[in-house]
Amino acid sequence: MTSSNLVYLIALPLFSSALLMLLGRKADKWGHVFATLVSASAFFVGVSEFLAMRDRPVEMRAVTQKLFSWISVGDFKVDAALLLDQLSISFVLLITGVGTLIHIYSIAYMSHDRDRRRFFAYLNFFIAAMLLLVLGDSYLNLYVGWEGVGLASYLLIGFWNQKPEYATAAKKAFVMNRVGDFGLSIAIMIAFATFGSVTFAGIEEKASGASETAMTAMGLMLLLAAVGKSAQFPLQAWLGDAMAGPTPVSALIHAATMVTAGVYLITRSNFVFDAAPSAQLAVVIIGVITLLFGAIIGMAKDDIKKALAASTMSQIGYMILATGFGPAGYAFAIMHLLTHGFFKAGMFLGAGSVMHGMNDEVNMRRYGALAKFMPITAITFGLGYLAIIGVPPFAGFYSKDKIIETAFNVGGVQGIIIGGAALLGAIITAFYMTRVMLLTFFGNKRWADDAHPHESPFLMWAPMAVLAIGSVASGYLLYSGKAFVTWLAPVVDKHKHEHVEFLPPIVVTILAVAAVVIGVSIALLKYRGEQSGEAPQDVNVLTRVARRDLLQDDANEFMFMRPGQKLTSLLLKTDESVIDGAVRGVGATALGSARGLRKLQTGYVRNYALLILIGALAILATIWVVTL
Amino acid sequence: MIVFWALAPLTVFAAIGMLLVKKAVHSAILLAFVMIALAVFYIMQEAPFLGVVQIVVYTGAVMMLFLFILMLVGVDSSDSLVENIKGLRGVAIFTALAFAAALTSLIARARTGRDSVGLELANAEGNVQALAALIFGDFVWAFEVISALLITAALGAMVLAHTQKSPEARQSQRVRSIARFRGESIGTAAGLPGSGVFARHNAVDVPALLPDGKPSDLSISNVLAQRGDVQETKTYSLEGLPKLDDEEGSK
Amino acid sequence: MNPTNYLYLSALLFSIGAVGVIVRRNAIVVFMCIELMLNAANLAFVTFAKMNGNLEGQVIAFFTMVVAACEVVVGLAIIVSIYRSRRSASVDDASLLSR
């Protein structure tokens, strides 16, 4: 089925972004409102498409729209085309919905900023690129959107590029993303070489007949791309530094949407991973490592945004873990992604609200007892908190619980290890999120002298409230009656696999709730009473290591940066001595030979006569040799 | 054959000698010998016309021209044996030997196994007639050009050797004779003393005697003085001559 | 009697003439060595005429003689005029083209 509306989803934000950039200062007065309206209109298009899709029978739910014929070189033909199916529409609603809320929030949050219009232009550009990413019908179209969101992330993280650290953070994010993008390019090349096509439909047809090595290679490359974009181990070091951007950016890009692009990629490529069990195992391992990694870092961070970033890293680890389970897990991964979008964005906006009220202070050791002064923020943040730690019946409970259950259902020793790791992650998540809540909103006042916390304006708390409602309700809505699983099944679970049960679901639920209780209690014991305004220094080595992000930056520096610097200086020396030396050598040779040849010009006629004779001798010798 | 084997080594020695002798005139004489030997070779090779022309033109005209110029420049002029460009001699000799070796080997390679045809047929009507038929027949154009060349060469030589007296030197006789008497000293009025004046002989190479009996350098041409051909004057002085006796009555 | 011997003789005389041109310093002797080289070439031509059975070699030798005569005339005139202005007949003294 084709539709002609899909292009508006992308074209509207893109047009708005270009308009705001081109008009420059002239659009300062109305740019932000215009951008927000455009984002809302994209949301309405998305909703209308969703409603239309729901009314259609299952086989006809996917719609496509071909824009133009893009590449046609020999056998390689790619069209610029869009595909809207059950998976894409979920993302479209998330992106445009949460995106519009964050646009509204930013109107107030960035009201004091001179470059607000540019901010909105970049936000719209991001929306357009992210929509292109989820709507592309082939890996190549996805890649365009992929690159676009990378660019938008760079522009937005480094928005306040007056500060060199922020610009460096933007570069760091971009470069680490690039490593992942390399994986995506290789995957596209493998796809073309193996299947002759790069569209999802084209590859899916031929997936079952391809060799497992090709599929494993492609799967691993796709995993590399996802790891880069979603800040998973080993390419996770950029996410903490990305908090240098304005808080709406952190909420939209680094919580709800861009970092989830990796999960989308793996889910979209389900036919590849289902045919390559080794790649799936790699996915699972990466997911487990990352969820624990992020959780451990989150325990030691005093910067509220960095703590939330570590939490994002850990939650995406859960999603990646779920995608590694095959058809049993894709739906839960996307479900967790959607619920995470609500509560994490809501918490980030809440953190932004707290910062707004505390003169942009980010250190939680300088907060305390803010619940009285910022009640709406505290309530919305608290609802998100309850969702993330998995308290029933909030959203996170449903999605995370199902992931842990699917983990145990893998069966055998593997299942126990993975499930146990997921449970451990849940304990730690509960612990550090409780810590954040206690340090920020409760306890004693540890403020700076000039702080007077106040509630944020309407335009800021209204989106937070909407997201809080989502944090509460979305889990139940998505899960009840297996609604979401059924909705997504035509995309990810075509062959109707039998799902094996290892532990009864109720046991898993009890274990999950127990994990939450344990985590919360430990945090309450530690952080309930009076806290000091400074971080304690005599801590054990694990805490020290966790404060240094588990040495991720040091490892990257050691493995890549220093050898890279040495290579660069070596190349520089080579360029100077060898290449420049060769050029200088040519010049020196010319000079030297000229000096030598000048000696021939003695002025004596007899020398010249001798040279004539030598020339004649040379000719004779040549004739002699030639006629041999 | 005998003639060849007798004459060829002599020719070579003469040529080498031409290089080695100090005085230029000796080189010229040796070259003349080489040319005459070559004329003999020409005649032996059934080219009598060319042999005669070689003697008449080359040895007769060209070598004489060389000798005239040598006289002009200085018949005694000789090169010093010391070479002032380092290494030139060695390199030149080596190169020339290599040249000769290459040529010889090339000639040997080219001519082995081929007989010479001989000129009996070509000289059927006589060598001069056959040559004339060729020169004024096939090669008449070259002949004409060479005549033009000859004329050009003659003209060129005249132009090059022509010395233009500068206008200031064109003094009239009157001016010159006035200058003669009004010169630095009255001694210039009489002109240079002639040779042999006040002596017993007036040959060109006998210097004139000054009043105190010493020879006057002014009376002998420079050329002779450089050549050392000036005669000793003591033998011509009046002292030491046997006196004329008892004929003093006729003073 | 192999006429090739004449060719060898011609080559030898030519080389001796070449050495002479380079080694001698008196301009007139240098000129004479050039004449020796020309004569050696003439000998070769005459020998070739005999070898090939036609008189074209002799014609060329004849023309060469004429040209050599012209060359001697002009060359000696040049030497005389140089001698007149510089009072030296040495080839090494005309070295103004040196660096």
PDB file of C-alpha atoms in Angstrom, chain B residues 1 4-5 8 11-12 15-16 18-19 21-22 24 27-28 31 34-35 38 41-42 44-47 49-50 53-54 58 62-63 65-66 69-70 72-73 77 79-80 82-84 88-89 92-93 96 99-100 103-104 107-108 111 116-119 122-123 127 130-131 134-135 139 142-143 146 149-150 153 157 160-161 163, chain C residues 1-9 11-26 28-29 31-33 35-36 38-44 46-74 76-81 83-84 89 92:
ATOM      1  CA  MET B   1     101.491  -3.572 -51.807  1.00  0.00           C
ATOM      2  CA  PHE B   4     101.656   0.607 -49.075  1.00  0.00           C
ATOM      3  CA  TRP B   5     103.467  -1.262 -46.382  1.00  0.00           C
ATOM      4  CA  ALA B   8     101.884   3.648 -44.384  1.00  0.00           C
ATOM      5  CA  THR B  11     102.817   8.278 -42.741  1.00  0.00           C
ATOM      6  CA  VAL B  12     101.746   7.317 -39.273  1.00  0.00           C
ATOM      7  CA  ALA B  15     101.479  12.238 -38.215  1.00  0.00           C
ATOM      8  CA  ILE B  16     102.562  11.400 -34.677  1.00  0.00           C
ATOM      9  CA  MET B  18     103.418  16.355 -36.147  1.00  0.00           C
ATOM     10  CA  LEU B  19     101.957  16.229 -32.686  1.00  0.00           C
ATOM     11  CA  VAL B  21     107.539  18.474 -32.355  1.00  0.00           C
ATOM     12  CA  LYS B  22     107.948  21.790 -30.656  1.00  0.00           C
ATOM     13  CA  ALA B  24     105.338  24.815 -35.659  1.00  0.00           C
ATOM     14  CA  SER B  27     104.788  20.300 -37.916  1.00  0.00           C
ATOM     15  CA  ALA B  28     103.985  21.931 -41.231  1.00  0.00           C
ATOM     16  CA  LEU B  31     102.062  17.440 -42.620  1.00  0.00           C
ATOM     17  CA  VAL B  34     101.738  13.081 -45.007  1.00  0.00           C
ATOM     18  CA  MET B  35      99.878  14.760 -47.810  1.00  0.00           C
ATOM     19  CA  LEU B  38      98.377  10.307 -49.381  1.00  0.00           C
ATOM     20  CA  PHE B  41      97.961   6.283 -52.093  1.00  0.00           C
ATOM     21  CA  TYR B  42      95.407   7.938 -54.261  1.00  0.00           C
ATOM     22  CA  MET B  44      97.746   3.592 -56.225  1.00  0.00           C
ATOM     23  CA  GLN B  45      94.011   3.329 -55.811  1.00  0.00           C
ATOM     24  CA  GLU B  46      93.245   4.184 -59.463  1.00  0.00           C
ATOM     25  CA  ALA B  47      92.487   7.855 -58.707  1.00  0.00           C
ATOM     26  CA  PHE B  49      93.391  12.849 -61.043  1.00  0.00           C
ATOM     27  CA  LEU B  50      92.768  13.101 -57.370  1.00  0.00           C
ATOM     28  CA  VAL B  53      95.017  17.525 -57.363  1.00  0.00           C
ATOM     29  CA  GLN B  54      96.104  16.552 -53.864  1.00  0.00           C
ATOM     30  CA  TYR B  58      96.694  20.646 -50.914  1.00  0.00           C
ATOM     31  CA  VAL B  62      97.190  24.978 -48.750  1.00  0.00           C
ATOM     32  CA  MET B  63     100.415  24.025 -47.052  1.00  0.00           C
ATOM     33  CA  LEU B  65      99.450  29.174 -47.172  1.00  0.00           C
ATOM     34  CA  PHE B  66     100.055  27.642 -43.809  1.00  0.00           C
ATOM     35  CA  ILE B  69     100.910  32.515 -42.014  1.00  0.00           C
ATOM     36  CA  LEU B  70     103.431  30.848 -39.807  1.00  0.00           C
ATOM     37  CA  LEU B  72     103.662  36.168 -40.249  1.00  0.00           C
ATOM     38  CA  VAL B  73     102.851  34.974 -36.802  1.00  0.00           C
ATOM     39  CA  SER B  77     106.889  30.360 -31.945  1.00  0.00           C
ATOM     40  CA  ASP B  79     104.490  25.642 -27.502  1.00  0.00           C
ATOM     41  CA  SER B  80     105.803  24.875 -24.129  1.00  0.00           C
ATOM     42  CA  VAL B  82     103.888  21.762 -20.014  1.00  0.00           C
ATOM     43  CA  GLU B  83     100.147  21.260 -20.261  1.00  0.00           C
ATOM     44  CA  ASN B  84      98.224  23.818 -18.277  1.00  0.00           C
ATOM     45  CA  LEU B  88      93.643  16.897 -20.760  1.00  0.00           C
ATOM     46  CA  ARG B  89      96.388  14.943 -22.450  1.00  0.00           C
ATOM     47  CA  ALA B  92      92.439  13.034 -25.032  1.00  0.00           C
ATOM     48  CA  ILE B  93      94.820  10.199 -25.821  1.00  0.00           C
ATOM     49  CA  ALA B  96      91.286   8.966 -29.318  1.00  0.00           C
ATOM     50  CA  PHE B  99      87.801   6.093 -30.998  1.00  0.00           C
ATOM     51  CA  ALA B 100      90.341   4.416 -33.228  1.00  0.00           C
ATOM     52  CA  LEU B 103      86.295   2.619 -35.776  1.00  0.00           C
ATOM     53  CA  THR B 104      88.647  -0.219 -36.577  1.00  0.00           C
ATOM     54  CA  ILE B 107      85.257  -1.310 -40.236  1.00  0.00           C
ATOM     55  CA  ALA B 108      86.399  -4.858 -39.741  1.00  0.00           C
ATOM     56  CA  ARG B 111      84.022  -5.238 -44.552  1.00  0.00           C
ATOM     57  CA  SER B 116      86.235  -4.761 -53.600  1.00  0.00           C
ATOM     58  CA  VAL B 117      84.981  -4.237 -57.099  1.00  0.00           C
ATOM     59  CA  GLY B 118      87.781  -2.263 -58.543  1.00  0.00           C
ATOM     60  CA  LEU B 119      87.608   0.685 -60.869  1.00  0.00           C
ATOM     61  CA  ALA B 122      84.477   2.977 -64.148  1.00  0.00           C
ATOM     62  CA  ASN B 123      87.749   4.201 -65.514  1.00  0.00           C
ATOM     63  CA  ASN B 127      89.732   8.562 -64.935  1.00  0.00           C
ATOM     64  CA  ALA B 130      84.744   9.660 -65.983  1.00  0.00           C
ATOM     65  CA  LEU B 131      85.183  12.139 -63.178  1.00  0.00           C
ATOM     66  CA  LEU B 134      80.151  12.859 -62.928  1.00  0.00           C
ATOM     67  CA  ILE B 135      81.057  16.350 -61.765  1.00  0.00           C
ATOM     68  CA  PHE B 139      76.852  16.681 -59.382  1.00  0.00           C
ATOM     69  CA  ALA B 142      77.042  20.774 -55.952  1.00  0.00           C
ATOM     70  CA  PHE B 143      79.780  22.006 -58.227  1.00  0.00           C
ATOM     71  CA  ILE B 146      81.124  24.975 -54.255  1.00  0.00           C
ATOM     72  CA  LEU B 149      81.680  28.932 -51.683  1.00  0.00           C
ATOM     73  CA  LEU B 150      85.120  29.527 -53.074  1.00  0.00           C
ATOM     74  CA  ALA B 153      85.779  32.393 -48.974  1.00  0.00           C
ATOM     75  CA  ALA B 157      89.504  36.384 -46.325  1.00  0.00           C
ATOM     76  CA  LEU B 160      89.031  39.698 -42.472  1.00  0.00           C
ATOM     77  CA  ALA B 161      92.613  40.478 -43.311  1.00  0.00           C
ATOM     78  CA  THR B 163      93.316  46.553 -41.928  1.00  0.00           C
TER      79      THR B 163
ATOM     80  CA  MET C   1      96.155  -6.225 -51.203  1.00  0.00           C
ATOM     81  CA  ASN C   2      93.117  -5.675 -49.126  1.00  0.00           C
ATOM     82  CA  PRO C   3      91.838  -2.167 -49.553  1.00  0.00           C
ATOM     83  CA  THR C   4      90.441  -2.376 -46.016  1.00  0.00           C
ATOM     84  CA  ASN C   5      93.936  -1.599 -44.810  1.00  0.00           C
ATOM     85  CA  TYR C   6      93.540   1.851 -46.253  1.00  0.00           C
ATOM     86  CA  LEU C   7      90.468   2.240 -44.112  1.00  0.00           C
ATOM     87  CA  TYR C   8      92.385   1.277 -41.024  1.00  0.00           C
ATOM     88  CA  LEU C   9      95.059   3.753 -41.932  1.00  0.00           C
ATOM     89  CA  ALA C  11      90.930   5.711 -39.001  1.00  0.00           C
ATOM     90  CA  LEU C  12      94.331   5.897 -37.386  1.00  0.00           C
ATOM     91  CA  LEU C  13      95.230   9.165 -39.050  1.00  0.00           C
ATOM     92  CA  PHE C  14      91.877  10.597 -38.057  1.00  0.00           C
ATOM     93  CA  SER C  15      92.417   9.735 -34.410  1.00  0.00           C
ATOM     94  CA  ILE C  16      95.899  11.201 -34.445  1.00  0.00           C
ATOM     95  CA  GLY C  17      94.503  14.367 -35.906  1.00  0.00           C
ATOM     96  CA  ALA C  18      91.842  14.461 -33.178  1.00  0.00           C
ATOM     97  CA  VAL C  19      94.455  14.185 -30.467  1.00  0.00           C
ATOM     98  CA  GLY C  20      96.438  16.919 -32.107  1.00  0.00           C
ATOM     99  CA  VAL C  21      93.501  19.305 -32.133  1.00  0.00           C
ATOM    100  CA  ILE C  22      93.074  18.863 -28.417  1.00  0.00           C
ATOM    101  CA  VAL C  23      96.624  18.742 -27.278  1.00  0.00           C
ATOM    102  CA  ARG C  24      98.427  21.477 -29.232  1.00  0.00           C
ATOM    103  CA  ARG C  25      98.131  25.055 -28.194  1.00  0.00           C
ATOM    104  CA  ASN C  26      99.357  26.913 -31.198  1.00  0.00           C
ATOM    105  CA  ILE C  28      97.987  27.176 -36.568  1.00  0.00           C
ATOM    106  CA  VAL C  29      99.160  23.732 -35.536  1.00  0.00           C
ATOM    107  CA  PHE C  31      94.439  23.981 -37.832  1.00  0.00           C
ATOM    108  CA  MET C  32      96.950  21.722 -39.436  1.00  0.00           C
ATOM    109  CA  CYS C  33      95.687  18.803 -37.390  1.00  0.00           C
ATOM    110  CA  GLU C  35      93.596  19.348 -42.137  1.00  0.00           C
ATOM    111  CA  LEU C  36      95.058  15.973 -41.292  1.00  0.00           C
ATOM    112  CA  LEU C  38      90.103  15.974 -43.475  1.00  0.00           C
ATOM    113  CA  ASN C  39      92.739  14.209 -45.439  1.00  0.00           C
ATOM    114  CA  ALA C  40      92.134  10.985 -43.579  1.00  0.00           C
ATOM    115  CA  ALA C  41      88.468  11.228 -44.500  1.00  0.00           C
ATOM    116  CA  ASN C  42      89.409  11.819 -48.104  1.00  0.00           C
ATOM    117  CA  LEU C  43      91.499   8.684 -48.111  1.00  0.00           C
ATOM    118  CA  ALA C  44      88.534   6.739 -46.839  1.00  0.00           C
ATOM    119  CA  VAL C  46      88.756   7.214 -52.317  1.00  0.00           C
ATOM    120  CA  THR C  47      89.061   3.736 -50.902  1.00  0.00           C
ATOM    121  CA  PHE C  48      85.321   3.368 -50.849  1.00  0.00           C
ATOM    122  CA  ALA C  49      85.214   4.450 -54.485  1.00  0.00           C
ATOM    123  CA  LYS C  50      87.510   1.615 -55.334  1.00  0.00           C
ATOM    124  CA  MET C  51      85.568  -0.805 -53.193  1.00  0.00           C
ATOM    125  CA  ASN C  52      82.204   0.025 -54.636  1.00  0.00           C
ATOM    126  CA  GLY C  53      83.328   0.270 -58.238  1.00  0.00           C
ATOM    127  CA  ASN C  54      82.008   3.759 -59.006  1.00  0.00           C
ATOM    128  CA  LEU C  55      83.625   7.128 -58.910  1.00  0.00           C
ATOM    129  CA  GLU C  56      81.255   8.875 -56.571  1.00  0.00           C
ATOM    130  CA  GLY C  57      83.704   8.543 -53.704  1.00  0.00           C
ATOM    131  CA  GLN C  58      86.310  10.365 -55.728  1.00  0.00           C
ATOM    132  CA  VAL C  59      83.868  13.111 -56.578  1.00  0.00           C
ATOM    133  CA  ILE C  60      83.104  13.609 -52.929  1.00  0.00           C
ATOM    134  CA  ALA C  61      86.817  13.615 -52.107  1.00  0.00           C
ATOM    135  CA  PHE C  62      87.327  16.256 -54.754  1.00  0.00           C
ATOM    136  CA  PHE C  63      84.625  18.453 -53.327  1.00  0.00           C
ATOM    137  CA  THR C  64      85.984  17.930 -49.859  1.00  0.00           C
ATOM    138  CA  MET C  65      89.336  19.209 -51.011  1.00  0.00           C
ATOM    139  CA  VAL C  66      87.758  22.345 -52.362  1.00  0.00           C
ATOM    140  CA  VAL C  67      85.850  22.955 -49.201  1.00  0.00           C
ATOM    141  CA  ALA C  68      88.935  22.353 -47.116  1.00  0.00           C
ATOM    142  CA  ALA C  69      90.780  24.906 -49.147  1.00  0.00           C
ATOM    143  CA  CYS C  70      88.076  27.493 -48.507  1.00  0.00           C
ATOM    144  CA  GLU C  71      88.062  26.654 -44.859  1.00  0.00           C
ATOM    145  CA  VAL C  72      91.815  27.073 -44.578  1.00  0.00           C
ATOM    146  CA  VAL C  73      91.623  30.451 -46.253  1.00  0.00           C
ATOM    147  CA  VAL C  74      89.000  31.833 -43.962  1.00  0.00           C
ATOM    148  CA  LEU C  76      93.858  31.512 -41.340  1.00  0.00           C
ATOM    149  CA  ALA C  77      92.504  34.974 -42.028  1.00  0.00           C
ATOM    150  CA  ILE C  78      90.722  34.800 -38.682  1.00  0.00           C
ATOM    151  CA  ILE C  79      93.866  33.648 -36.926  1.00  0.00           C
ATOM    152  CA  VAL C  80      95.834  36.486 -38.436  1.00  0.00           C
ATOM    153  CA  SER C  81      93.331  39.074 -37.323  1.00  0.00           C
ATOM    154  CA  TYR C  83      97.009  37.620 -33.741  1.00  0.00           C
ATOM    155  CA  ARG C  84      97.064  41.224 -34.813  1.00  0.00           C
ATOM    156  CA  ALA C  89      98.599  32.728 -31.313  1.00  0.00           C
ATOM    157  CA  ASP C  92      94.247  29.003 -24.551  1.00  0.00           C
TER     158      ASP C  92
END
